[in-house]
PDB file of C-alpha atoms in Angstrom:
ATOM      1  CA  MET A   1       2.113  -2.252   1.122  1.00  0.00           C
ATOM      2  CA  LYS A   2      -1.657  -2.199   1.125  1.00  0.00           C
ATOM      3  CA  ARG A   3      -1.875   0.698  -1.342  1.00  0.00           C
ATOM      4  CA  THR A   4       0.728  -0.814  -3.539  1.00  0.00           C
ATOM      5  CA  ILE A   5      -1.415  -3.975  -3.825  1.00  0.00           C
ATOM      6  CA  ILE A   6      -4.514  -1.919  -4.697  1.00  0.00           C
ATOM      7  CA  THR A   7      -2.754   0.201  -7.269  1.00  0.00           C
ATOM      8  CA  ALA A   8      -1.129  -2.744  -8.965  1.00  0.00           C
ATOM      9  CA  ILE A   9      -4.286  -4.821  -9.124  1.00  0.00           C
ATOM     10  CA  SER A  10      -6.421  -1.992 -10.484  1.00  0.00           C
ATOM     11  CA  ALA A  11      -3.916  -0.830 -13.088  1.00  0.00           C
ATOM     12  CA  VAL A  12      -3.486  -4.293 -14.512  1.00  0.00           C
ATOM     13  CA  ALA A  13      -7.211  -4.889 -14.569  1.00  0.00           C
ATOM     14  CA  ALA A  14      -7.996  -1.586 -16.239  1.00  0.00           C
ATOM     15  CA  ILE A  15      -5.422  -1.682 -19.047  1.00  0.00           C
ATOM     16  CA  SER A  16      -5.062  -5.391 -19.612  1.00  0.00           C
ATOM     17  CA  SER A  17      -8.630  -6.605 -18.864  1.00  0.00           C
ATOM     18  CA  LEU A  18      -7.400  -9.890 -17.407  1.00  0.00           C
ATOM     19  CA  ASN A  19      -9.679 -12.882 -16.883  1.00  0.00           C
ATOM     20  CA  ALA A  20     -10.293 -14.097 -13.294  1.00  0.00           C
ATOM     21  CA  ALA A  21      -7.090 -14.411 -11.272  1.00  0.00           C
ATOM     22  CA  VAL A  22      -6.147 -15.032  -7.637  1.00  0.00           C
ATOM     23  CA  ASP A  23      -2.873 -13.978  -6.076  1.00  0.00           C
ATOM     24  CA  VAL A  24      -1.585 -14.955  -2.640  1.00  0.00           C
ATOM     25  CA  THR A  25       1.265 -12.953  -1.123  1.00  0.00           C
ATOM     26  CA  THR A  26       3.247 -13.193   2.125  1.00  0.00           C
ATOM     27  CA  ALA A  27       6.151 -11.096   3.301  1.00  0.00           C
ATOM     28  CA  TYR A  28       8.244 -10.056   6.305  1.00  0.00           C
ATOM     29  CA  THR A  29       8.852  -6.334   6.777  1.00  0.00           C
ATOM     30  CA  THR A  30      11.304  -4.968   9.372  1.00  0.00           C
ATOM     31  CA  ASP A  31       9.332  -1.744  10.083  1.00  0.00           C
ATOM     32  CA  TYR A  32       5.731  -1.003   9.137  1.00  0.00           C
ATOM     33  CA  TYR A  33       5.221   2.529   7.911  1.00  0.00           C
ATOM     34  CA  PHE A  34       1.954   3.948   6.492  1.00  0.00           C
ATOM     35  CA  ARG A  35       1.730   7.511   5.167  1.00  0.00           C
ATOM     36  CA  GLY A  36       4.572   8.788   7.335  1.00  0.00           C
ATOM     37  CA  PHE A  37       3.539   6.939  10.495  1.00  0.00           C
ATOM     38  CA  GLN A  38       5.463   4.002  11.896  1.00  0.00           C
ATOM     39  CA  LEU A  39       2.793   1.596  13.182  1.00  0.00           C
ATOM     40  CA  ALA A  40       4.974  -1.423  14.168  1.00  0.00           C
ATOM     41  CA  ASP A  41       8.633  -2.333  14.433  1.00  0.00           C
ATOM     42  CA  SER A  42       8.307  -5.515  12.341  1.00  0.00           C
ATOM     43  CA  ILE A  43       5.418  -7.430  10.802  1.00  0.00           C
ATOM     44  CA  ILE A  44       4.471 -10.575   9.002  1.00  0.00           C
ATOM     45  CA  GLU A  45       2.031  -9.573   6.239  1.00  0.00           C
ATOM     46  CA  ALA A  46      -0.208 -11.583   3.976  1.00  0.00           C
ATOM     47  CA  ALA A  47      -2.708 -10.784   1.213  1.00  0.00           C
ATOM     48  CA  VAL A  48      -5.223 -12.539  -0.991  1.00  0.00           C
ATOM     49  CA  ASP A  49      -6.331 -10.676  -4.160  1.00  0.00           C
ATOM     50  CA  TYR A  50      -8.952 -11.542  -6.677  1.00  0.00           C
ATOM     51  CA  SER A  51      -9.455  -9.815  -9.997  1.00  0.00           C
ATOM     52  CA  GLU A  52     -11.789 -10.368 -12.937  1.00  0.00           C
ATOM     53  CA  GLY A  53     -11.944  -7.990 -15.855  1.00  0.00           C
ATOM     54  CA  ASP A  54     -12.200  -4.511 -14.348  1.00  0.00           C
ATOM     55  CA  PHE A  55     -13.190  -5.645 -10.873  1.00  0.00           C
ATOM     56  CA  TYR A  56     -10.832  -6.467  -7.944  1.00  0.00           C
ATOM     57  CA  LEU A  57     -11.330  -7.510  -4.383  1.00  0.00           C
ATOM     58  CA  GLY A  58      -8.724  -8.275  -1.712  1.00  0.00           C
ATOM     59  CA  ALA A  59      -7.730  -8.597   1.886  1.00  0.00           C
ATOM     60  CA  TRP A  60      -4.406  -7.677   3.559  1.00  0.00           C
ATOM     61  CA  THR A  61      -3.247  -8.281   7.106  1.00  0.00           C
ATOM     62  CA  ALA A  62      -0.323  -7.089   9.258  1.00  0.00           C
ATOM     63  CA  GLN A  63       0.661  -9.138  12.279  1.00  0.00           C
ATOM     64  CA  PRO A  64       3.276  -7.169  14.308  1.00  0.00           C
ATOM     65  CA  PHE A  65       6.020  -8.740  16.407  1.00  0.00           C
ATOM     66  CA  ASP A  66       6.185  -5.550  18.504  1.00  0.00           C
ATOM     67  CA  ALA A  67       3.998  -2.439  18.458  1.00  0.00           C
ATOM     68  CA  ALA A  68       5.805   0.855  17.866  1.00  0.00           C
ATOM     69  CA  GLY A  69       5.972   2.108  21.451  1.00  0.00           C
ATOM     70  CA  ASP A  70       3.338   2.294  24.136  1.00  0.00           C
ATOM     71  CA  ASP A  71       1.042   4.602  22.154  1.00  0.00           C
ATOM     72  CA  SER A  72       0.746   2.213  19.155  1.00  0.00           C
ATOM     73  CA  ILE A  73      -2.853   2.333  17.861  1.00  0.00           C
ATOM     74  CA  TYR A  74      -3.221  -1.362  17.355  1.00  0.00           C
ATOM     75  CA  GLN A  75      -1.830  -4.835  17.792  1.00  0.00           C
ATOM     76  CA  ASN A  76      -2.871  -6.256  14.423  1.00  0.00           C
ATOM     77  CA  GLU A  77      -4.648  -4.924  11.306  1.00  0.00           C
ATOM     78  CA  LEU A  78      -6.898  -6.299   8.614  1.00  0.00           C
ATOM     79  CA  ASP A  79      -7.698  -4.317   5.439  1.00  0.00           C
ATOM     80  CA  ILE A  80     -10.520  -5.297   3.086  1.00  0.00           C
ATOM     81  CA  TYR A  81     -10.744  -3.455  -0.217  1.00  0.00           C
ATOM     82  CA  GLY A  82     -12.480  -3.625  -3.539  1.00  0.00           C
ATOM     83  CA  GLY A  83     -13.047  -1.496  -6.607  1.00  0.00           C
ATOM     84  CA  MET A  84     -13.136  -1.113 -10.329  1.00  0.00           C
ATOM     85  CA  GLY A  85     -10.447  -0.066 -12.790  1.00  0.00           C
ATOM     86  CA  PHE A  86     -11.568   1.623 -16.004  1.00  0.00           C
ATOM     87  CA  ALA A  87      -9.466   2.070 -19.111  1.00  0.00           C
ATOM     88  CA  LEU A  88      -9.946   5.632 -20.319  1.00  0.00           C
ATOM     89  CA  SER A  89      -7.524   5.101 -23.235  1.00  0.00           C
ATOM     90  CA  ASP A  90      -4.613   2.789 -24.182  1.00  0.00           C
ATOM     91  CA  THR A  91      -2.370   4.520 -21.657  1.00  0.00           C
ATOM     92  CA  ILE A  92      -4.681   6.037 -19.011  1.00  0.00           C
ATOM     93  CA  SER A  93      -6.727   4.179 -16.364  1.00  0.00           C
ATOM     94  CA  LEU A  94      -9.099   5.319 -13.684  1.00  0.00           C
ATOM     95  CA  ASP A  95      -9.424   3.406 -10.367  1.00  0.00           C
ATOM     96  CA  ALA A  96     -12.249   3.806  -7.820  1.00  0.00           C
ATOM     97  CA  GLY A  97     -13.002   1.793  -4.715  1.00  0.00           C
ATOM     98  CA  ILE A  98     -13.199   1.631  -0.959  1.00  0.00           C
ATOM     99  CA  CYS A  99     -10.950   0.198   1.793  1.00  0.00           C
ATOM    100  CA  ALA A 100     -11.905  -0.801   5.325  1.00  0.00           C
ATOM    101  CA  TYR A 101      -9.099  -0.561   7.849  1.00  0.00           C
ATOM    102  CA  ILE A 102      -9.942  -2.895  10.763  1.00  0.00           C
ATOM    103  CA  TYR A 103      -8.091  -2.887  14.150  1.00  0.00           C
ATOM    104  CA  PRO A 104      -9.856  -5.550  16.136  1.00  0.00           C
ATOM    105  CA  GLU A 105      -7.856  -5.082  19.360  1.00  0.00           C
ATOM    106  CA  LEU A 106      -8.620  -1.338  19.838  1.00  0.00           C
ATOM    107  CA  SER A 107     -10.271  -0.841  23.186  1.00  0.00           C
ATOM    108  CA  ASP A 108     -11.429   2.764  22.657  1.00  0.00           C
ATOM    109  CA  GLY A 109     -13.082   4.452  19.725  1.00  0.00           C
ATOM    110  CA  ASP A 110     -13.774   2.936  16.328  1.00  0.00           C
ATOM    111  CA  THR A 111     -12.284  -0.471  15.588  1.00  0.00           C
ATOM    112  CA  ALA A 112     -12.632   0.196  11.863  1.00  0.00           C
ATOM    113  CA  THR A 113     -12.395   3.130   9.481  1.00  0.00           C
ATOM    114  CA  TYR A 114     -13.648   3.385   5.891  1.00  0.00           C
ATOM    115  CA  GLU A 115     -11.868   5.154   3.098  1.00  0.00           C
ATOM    116  CA  PRO A 116     -13.218   5.598  -0.430  1.00  0.00           C
ATOM    117  CA  TYR A 117     -10.660   6.506  -3.035  1.00  0.00           C
ATOM    118  CA  VAL A 118     -10.211   7.445  -6.694  1.00  0.00           C
ATOM    119  CA  GLY A 119      -7.066   7.541  -8.714  1.00  0.00           C
ATOM    120  CA  ILE A 120      -5.688   7.935 -12.174  1.00  0.00           C
ATOM    121  CA  ALA A 121      -2.660   6.096 -13.541  1.00  0.00           C
ATOM    122  CA  PHE A 122      -0.610   6.516 -16.742  1.00  0.00           C
ATOM    123  CA  ASP A 123       1.099   3.821 -18.762  1.00  0.00           C
ATOM    124  CA  ALA A 124       3.955   6.158 -19.576  1.00  0.00           C
ATOM    125  CA  THR A 125       7.554   6.927 -18.647  1.00  0.00           C
ATOM    126  CA  LEU A 126       7.973   6.628 -14.798  1.00  0.00           C
ATOM    127  CA  ALA A 127       4.296   5.261 -14.571  1.00  0.00           C
ATOM    128  CA  PRO A 128       2.934   8.344 -12.720  1.00  0.00           C
ATOM    129  CA  SER A 129      -0.278   7.997 -10.649  1.00  0.00           C
ATOM    130  CA  PHE A 130      -2.273  10.293  -8.462  1.00  0.00           C
ATOM    131  CA  TYR A 131      -4.804   9.256  -5.808  1.00  0.00           C
ATOM    132  CA  VAL A 132      -7.387  10.983  -3.636  1.00  0.00           C
ATOM    133  CA  TYR A 133      -8.527   9.244  -0.415  1.00  0.00           C
ATOM    134  CA  TYR A 134     -11.124  10.389   2.118  1.00  0.00           C
ATOM    135  CA  ASP A 135     -11.478   8.535   5.407  1.00  0.00           C
ATOM    136  CA  VAL A 136     -15.147   9.119   6.334  1.00  0.00           C
ATOM    137  CA  THR A 137     -14.637   7.847   9.874  1.00  0.00           C
ATOM    138  CA  LEU A 138     -11.569   9.973  10.684  1.00  0.00           C
ATOM    139  CA  GLU A 139     -12.701  12.775   8.433  1.00  0.00           C
ATOM    140  CA  ALA A 140      -9.292  13.082   6.800  1.00  0.00           C
ATOM    141  CA  LEU A 141      -8.410  13.872   3.209  1.00  0.00           C
ATOM    142  CA  THR A 142      -5.274  12.342   1.748  1.00  0.00           C
ATOM    143  CA  LEU A 143      -3.644  13.234  -1.618  1.00  0.00           C
ATOM    144  CA  GLU A 144      -0.819  11.098  -2.909  1.00  0.00           C
ATOM    145  CA  GLY A 145       1.272  10.995  -6.075  1.00  0.00           C
ATOM    146  CA  SER A 146       3.838   8.413  -7.089  1.00  0.00           C
ATOM    147  CA  ILE A 147       6.243   7.500  -9.858  1.00  0.00           C
ATOM    148  CA  GLY A 148       8.224   4.329 -10.531  1.00  0.00           C
ATOM    149  CA  HIS A 149      10.532   2.659 -12.961  1.00  0.00           C
ATOM    150  CA  SER A 150      11.577  -0.933 -13.631  1.00  0.00           C
ATOM    151  CA  ILE A 151      14.862  -2.057 -15.168  1.00  0.00           C
ATOM    152  CA  GLU A 152      14.825  -5.568 -16.705  1.00  0.00           C
ATOM    153  CA  ILE A 153      17.980  -7.492 -15.800  1.00  0.00           C
ATOM    154  CA  ASP A 154      16.989 -10.640 -17.746  1.00  0.00           C
ATOM    155  CA  GLU A 155      13.862 -12.470 -18.742  1.00  0.00           C
ATOM    156  CA  SER A 156      12.963 -13.332 -15.147  1.00  0.00           C
ATOM    157  CA  SER A 157      14.322 -10.512 -12.948  1.00  0.00           C
ATOM    158  CA  THR A 158      13.926  -6.723 -12.529  1.00  0.00           C
ATOM    159  CA  ILE A 159      15.226  -3.871 -10.393  1.00  0.00           C
ATOM    160  CA  ASP A 160      12.338  -1.588  -9.387  1.00  0.00           C
ATOM    161  CA  PHE A 161      12.419   1.986  -8.087  1.00  0.00           C
ATOM    162  CA  GLY A 162       9.653   4.038  -6.534  1.00  0.00           C
ATOM    163  CA  LEU A 163       9.024   7.515  -5.161  1.00  0.00           C
ATOM    164  CA  SER A 164       5.943   8.899  -3.476  1.00  0.00           C
ATOM    165  CA  VAL A 165       4.733  12.070  -1.707  1.00  0.00           C
ATOM    166  CA  GLY A 166       1.465  12.799  -0.065  1.00  0.00           C
ATOM    167  CA  SER A 167      -0.498  15.199   2.096  1.00  0.00           C
ATOM    168  CA  ILE A 168      -2.911  14.403   4.972  1.00  0.00           C
ATOM    169  CA  SER A 169      -5.505  17.044   5.828  1.00  0.00           C
ATOM    170  CA  PRO A 170      -7.812  16.218   8.730  1.00  0.00           C
ATOM    171  CA  ASN A 171     -10.902  18.251   9.379  1.00  0.00           C
ATOM    172  CA  GLU A 172      -9.560  19.000  12.808  1.00  0.00           C
ATOM    173  CA  GLY A 173      -5.824  19.467  13.340  1.00  0.00           C
ATOM    174  CA  ASP A 174      -2.831  20.408  11.159  1.00  0.00           C
ATOM    175  CA  SER A 175      -2.142  19.153   7.707  1.00  0.00           C
ATOM    176  CA  ALA A 176       1.155  17.300   7.080  1.00  0.00           C
ATOM    177  CA  ILE A 177       3.353  16.063   4.244  1.00  0.00           C
ATOM    178  CA  TYR A 178       4.839  12.558   4.078  1.00  0.00           C
ATOM    179  CA  TYR A 179       7.158  11.004   1.504  1.00  0.00           C
ATOM    180  CA  GLY A 180       8.908   7.783   0.680  1.00  0.00           C
ATOM    181  CA  ALA A 181      11.358   5.968  -1.646  1.00  0.00           C
ATOM    182  CA  SER A 182      12.117   2.361  -2.384  1.00  0.00           C
ATOM    183  CA  VAL A 183      14.329   0.123  -4.461  1.00  0.00           C
ATOM    184  CA  GLY A 184      13.587  -3.590  -4.976  1.00  0.00           C
ATOM    185  CA  TYR A 185      14.526  -6.744  -6.769  1.00  0.00           C
ATOM    186  CA  GLY A 186      11.894  -8.986  -8.312  1.00  0.00           C
ATOM    187  CA  LEU A 187      12.441 -12.554  -9.592  1.00  0.00           C
ATOM    188  CA  SER A 188       9.872 -14.662 -11.471  1.00  0.00           C
ATOM    189  CA  ILE A 189       9.794 -18.262 -10.418  1.00  0.00           C
ATOM    190  CA  GLY A 190       8.133 -20.310 -13.173  1.00  0.00           C
ATOM    191  CA  GLU A 191       4.962 -18.949 -14.682  1.00  0.00           C
ATOM    192  CA  THR A 192       2.926 -18.221 -11.532  1.00  0.00           C
ATOM    193  CA  ALA A 193       5.277 -17.346  -8.668  1.00  0.00           C
ATOM    194  CA  SER A 194       7.595 -14.471  -7.845  1.00  0.00           C
ATOM    195  CA  PHE A 195      10.087 -13.541  -5.166  1.00  0.00           C
ATOM    196  CA  SER A 196      10.825  -9.986  -4.126  1.00  0.00           C
ATOM    197  CA  MET A 197      13.026  -8.075  -1.725  1.00  0.00           C
ATOM    198  CA  SER A 198      13.232  -4.309  -1.193  1.00  0.00           C
ATOM    199  CA  LEU A 199      14.742  -1.501   0.812  1.00  0.00           C
ATOM    200  CA  GLY A 200      12.747   1.670   1.494  1.00  0.00           C
ATOM    201  CA  TYR A 201      12.544   4.869   3.479  1.00  0.00           C
ATOM    202  CA  GLN A 202       9.504   6.791   4.785  1.00  0.00           C
ATOM    203  CA  ASP A 203       9.195   9.981   6.798  1.00  0.00           C
ATOM    204  CA  GLY A 204       6.796  12.835   7.451  1.00  0.00           C
ATOM    205  CA  ASP A 205       6.276  16.266   8.959  1.00  0.00           C
ATOM    206  CA  ASP A 206       6.575  16.749  12.712  1.00  0.00           C
ATOM    207  CA  ALA A 207       2.875  17.183  12.782  1.00  0.00           C
ATOM    208  CA  ILE A 208       2.277  13.447  12.202  1.00  0.00           C
ATOM    209  CA  VAL A 209       5.355  12.111  13.976  1.00  0.00           C
ATOM    210  CA  GLY A 210       4.496  10.073  17.061  1.00  0.00           C
ATOM    211  CA  GLY A 211       5.377   6.838  18.839  1.00  0.00           C
ATOM    212  CA  ASN A 212       8.747   5.165  18.696  1.00  0.00           C
ATOM    213  CA  TRP A 213      10.335   6.693  15.570  1.00  0.00           C
ATOM    214  CA  ASP A 214      13.642   5.549  14.125  1.00  0.00           C
ATOM    215  CA  ASP A 215      15.464   6.661  10.999  1.00  0.00           C
ATOM    216  CA  GLY A 216      12.623   5.605   8.704  1.00  0.00           C
ATOM    217  CA  PHE A 217      14.411   2.818   6.902  1.00  0.00           C
ATOM    218  CA  TYR A 218      12.849  -0.611   6.373  1.00  0.00           C
ATOM    219  CA  ALA A 219      13.504  -3.797   4.452  1.00  0.00           C
ATOM    220  CA  SER A 220      11.028  -6.407   3.138  1.00  0.00           C
ATOM    221  CA  VAL A 221      11.196  -9.879   1.585  1.00  0.00           C
ATOM    222  CA  GLY A 222       8.207 -11.642   0.116  1.00  0.00           C
ATOM    223  CA  LEU A 223       6.764 -14.392  -2.095  1.00  0.00           C
ATOM    224  CA  SER A 224       3.702 -14.236  -4.326  1.00  0.00           C
ATOM    225  CA  VAL A 225       1.819 -17.068  -6.074  1.00  0.00           C
ATOM    226  CA  GLY A 226      -0.865 -16.658  -8.716  1.00  0.00           C
ATOM    227  CA  PHE A 227      -3.662 -19.046  -9.706  1.00  0.00           C
TER     228      PHE A 227
END
């Protein structure tokens, strides 16, 4: 979810050069996956995003009902991110920024990690994008590519598809591949609000599997309001 928010905000800012805007989003997700890890069985999530021209800033939080097993790394999470989106051409945009992942209830080790990132997105068929992330706290390099397609049902609703694959390479330990797919329905409510629901799947190599894993399926329903 968090990276979807960042990518969407930056791509719109870079290509469309919007004036200042604020979006508030809330959702319920049955299983919280991030890069092949299942971090919680179910969460309430919320986000506030601000964008002006090429600049964006946002915060996202996950509040789990139950942690994913006894070895879950956290009880709640707050991500704070910001960056700039640059239009390289009419169809290509560059995105650069940093995200802080904060786990306030961790008792051992770092309660926050910091991850600069840079990505390129194309306003083309299947909307391909490619991102590079490096967590300076965990010393881990992540490469991720994604594609997506939206089918318009009518003036206010769409069916949206997405595929992604990535690789995590820590300085110490084995590298691993993760992948995911999703299908969703989006409905515009008036000029400033939208409703969404989606079904997705995430999984990864055995090298990154841990905790209480299930079949990797999850569902989500959410509401977003813009100002």
